[in-house]
Amino acid sequence: FEPADRTSDRSSSSSATSEAATLALLQQSARAEQTGALPEAMAYAERAVRIDPHRADLWTRLATLELRNGDSHAAIQYANKALTLAGDRPDWQRDAWLVIADAREAEGDGDGARSIRAKWRSFRG
């Protein structure tokens, strides 16, 4: 028999470990991006998403990297995934929408990009 609080301790410990791993991967991704190693940056972001696929900000990070890599279609798909996970986090919603705006602009839809930016750049939630 194991007390319930020990089980929850293990669960929160596992959650803390996942959070630490995700943070480390995001830092590695940022360093790789800064040095111009975009495929490496994307690989770190993909690993972070695999660890915690329910975090919208991780999907937005991946979307941003896809856009930098020239794949606006994938960027929009990942940003849309982020929107489905953002819940009531207006900061995560805004970040995902701004990636979509950048991707639309890259695809030649300047009007659509401007419309999104007009709403979300000044959005405070």
PDB file of C-alpha atoms in Angstrom, residues 11-94:
ATOM      1  CA  SER A  11       3.639  12.700 -10.465  1.00  0.00           C
ATOM      2  CA  SER A  12       4.753  16.236  -9.633  1.00  0.00           C
ATOM      3  CA  SER A  13       8.389  15.096  -9.736  1.00  0.00           C
ATOM      4  CA  SER A  14       7.818  13.663 -13.204  1.00  0.00           C
ATOM      5  CA  SER A  15       6.127  16.905 -14.244  1.00  0.00           C
ATOM      6  CA  ALA A  16       9.050  18.950 -12.921  1.00  0.00           C
ATOM      7  CA  THR A  17      11.482  16.704 -14.807  1.00  0.00           C
ATOM      8  CA  SER A  18       9.500  17.153 -18.033  1.00  0.00           C
ATOM      9  CA  GLU A  19       9.415  20.913 -17.496  1.00  0.00           C
ATOM     10  CA  ALA A  20      13.179  21.022 -16.934  1.00  0.00           C
ATOM     11  CA  ALA A  21      13.824  18.912 -20.040  1.00  0.00           C
ATOM     12  CA  THR A  22      11.531  21.090 -22.127  1.00  0.00           C
ATOM     13  CA  LEU A  23      13.203  24.265 -20.898  1.00  0.00           C
ATOM     14  CA  ALA A  24      16.649  22.843 -21.663  1.00  0.00           C
ATOM     15  CA  LEU A  25      15.556  21.883 -25.179  1.00  0.00           C
ATOM     16  CA  LEU A  26      14.118  25.360 -25.791  1.00  0.00           C
ATOM     17  CA  GLN A  27      17.387  26.923 -24.659  1.00  0.00           C
ATOM     18  CA  GLN A  28      19.343  24.606 -26.959  1.00  0.00           C
ATOM     19  CA  SER A  29      16.963  25.473 -29.778  1.00  0.00           C
ATOM     20  CA  ALA A  30      17.487  29.198 -29.222  1.00  0.00           C
ATOM     21  CA  ARG A  31      21.288  28.788 -29.149  1.00  0.00           C
ATOM     22  CA  ALA A  32      21.236  26.738 -32.337  1.00  0.00           C
ATOM     23  CA  GLU A  33      19.026  29.327 -34.034  1.00  0.00           C
ATOM     24  CA  GLN A  34      21.370  32.141 -32.977  1.00  0.00           C
ATOM     25  CA  THR A  35      24.313  30.360 -34.567  1.00  0.00           C
ATOM     26  CA  GLY A  36      22.398  29.781 -37.790  1.00  0.00           C
ATOM     27  CA  ALA A  37      21.887  26.050 -37.246  1.00  0.00           C
ATOM     28  CA  LEU A  38      18.201  26.111 -38.141  1.00  0.00           C
ATOM     29  CA  PRO A  39      17.742  22.336 -38.688  1.00  0.00           C
ATOM     30  CA  GLU A  40      19.289  21.718 -35.268  1.00  0.00           C
ATOM     31  CA  ALA A  41      17.067  24.385 -33.685  1.00  0.00           C
ATOM     32  CA  MET A  42      14.035  22.729 -35.246  1.00  0.00           C
ATOM     33  CA  ALA A  43      15.103  19.289 -33.998  1.00  0.00           C
ATOM     34  CA  TYR A  44      15.359  20.577 -30.420  1.00  0.00           C
ATOM     35  CA  ALA A  45      11.920  22.212 -30.685  1.00  0.00           C
ATOM     36  CA  GLU A  46      10.432  19.003 -32.089  1.00  0.00           C
ATOM     37  CA  ARG A  47      11.839  17.050 -29.151  1.00  0.00           C
ATOM     38  CA  ALA A  48      10.321  19.550 -26.726  1.00  0.00           C
ATOM     39  CA  VAL A  49       6.933  19.099 -28.418  1.00  0.00           C
ATOM     40  CA  ARG A  50       7.229  15.315 -28.100  1.00  0.00           C
ATOM     41  CA  ILE A  51       7.873  15.686 -24.355  1.00  0.00           C
ATOM     42  CA  ASP A  52       4.967  18.070 -23.785  1.00  0.00           C
ATOM     43  CA  PRO A  53       2.608  18.075 -26.790  1.00  0.00           C
ATOM     44  CA  HIS A  54      -0.099  20.005 -24.937  1.00  0.00           C
ATOM     45  CA  ARG A  55       1.852  23.270 -24.608  1.00  0.00           C
ATOM     46  CA  ALA A  56       0.798  25.787 -27.215  1.00  0.00           C
ATOM     47  CA  ASP A  57       3.979  27.836 -26.854  1.00  0.00           C
ATOM     48  CA  LEU A  58       6.077  24.870 -27.985  1.00  0.00           C
ATOM     49  CA  TRP A  59       4.001  24.494 -31.149  1.00  0.00           C
ATOM     50  CA  THR A  60       4.343  28.229 -31.771  1.00  0.00           C
ATOM     51  CA  ARG A  61       8.116  27.941 -31.390  1.00  0.00           C
ATOM     52  CA  LEU A  62       8.117  25.157 -33.955  1.00  0.00           C
ATOM     53  CA  ALA A  63       5.898  27.240 -36.253  1.00  0.00           C
ATOM     54  CA  THR A  64       8.298  30.178 -36.000  1.00  0.00           C
ATOM     55  CA  LEU A  65      11.241  27.982 -36.930  1.00  0.00           C
ATOM     56  CA  GLU A  66       9.365  26.452 -39.874  1.00  0.00           C
ATOM     57  CA  LEU A  67       8.638  29.948 -41.136  1.00  0.00           C
ATOM     58  CA  ARG A  68      12.305  30.917 -40.795  1.00  0.00           C
ATOM     59  CA  ASN A  69      13.091  27.754 -42.732  1.00  0.00           C
ATOM     60  CA  GLY A  70      10.838  28.934 -45.560  1.00  0.00           C
ATOM     61  CA  ASP A  71       7.925  26.563 -45.013  1.00  0.00           C
ATOM     62  CA  SER A  72       4.978  28.884 -44.463  1.00  0.00           C
ATOM     63  CA  HIS A  73       2.465  26.046 -44.915  1.00  0.00           C
ATOM     64  CA  ALA A  74       3.978  24.016 -42.048  1.00  0.00           C
ATOM     65  CA  ALA A  75       4.251  27.215 -39.971  1.00  0.00           C
ATOM     66  CA  ILE A  76       0.518  27.829 -40.351  1.00  0.00           C
ATOM     67  CA  GLN A  77      -0.293  24.211 -39.487  1.00  0.00           C
ATOM     68  CA  TYR A  78       1.806  24.335 -36.304  1.00  0.00           C
ATOM     69  CA  ALA A  79       0.431  27.750 -35.326  1.00  0.00           C
ATOM     70  CA  ASN A  80      -3.108  26.431 -35.786  1.00  0.00           C
ATOM     71  CA  LYS A  81      -2.219  23.501 -33.522  1.00  0.00           C
ATOM     72  CA  ALA A  82      -0.991  26.049 -30.968  1.00  0.00           C
ATOM     73  CA  LEU A  83      -4.310  27.883 -31.219  1.00  0.00           C
ATOM     74  CA  THR A  84      -6.229  24.703 -30.443  1.00  0.00           C
ATOM     75  CA  LEU A  85      -4.115  24.265 -27.297  1.00  0.00           C
ATOM     76  CA  ALA A  86      -3.881  27.899 -26.173  1.00  0.00           C
ATOM     77  CA  GLY A  87      -7.092  27.744 -24.165  1.00  0.00           C
ATOM     78  CA  ASP A  88      -7.658  30.982 -22.284  1.00  0.00           C
ATOM     79  CA  ARG A  89      -4.043  32.157 -22.665  1.00  0.00           C
ATOM     80  CA  PRO A  90      -4.310  35.303 -24.798  1.00  0.00           C
ATOM     81  CA  ASP A  91      -0.513  35.620 -24.912  1.00  0.00           C
ATOM     82  CA  TRP A  92      -0.236  32.182 -26.526  1.00  0.00           C
ATOM     83  CA  GLN A  93      -3.141  32.998 -28.869  1.00  0.00           C
ATOM     84  CA  ARG A  94      -1.492  36.290 -29.891  1.00  0.00           C
TER      85      ARG A  94
END
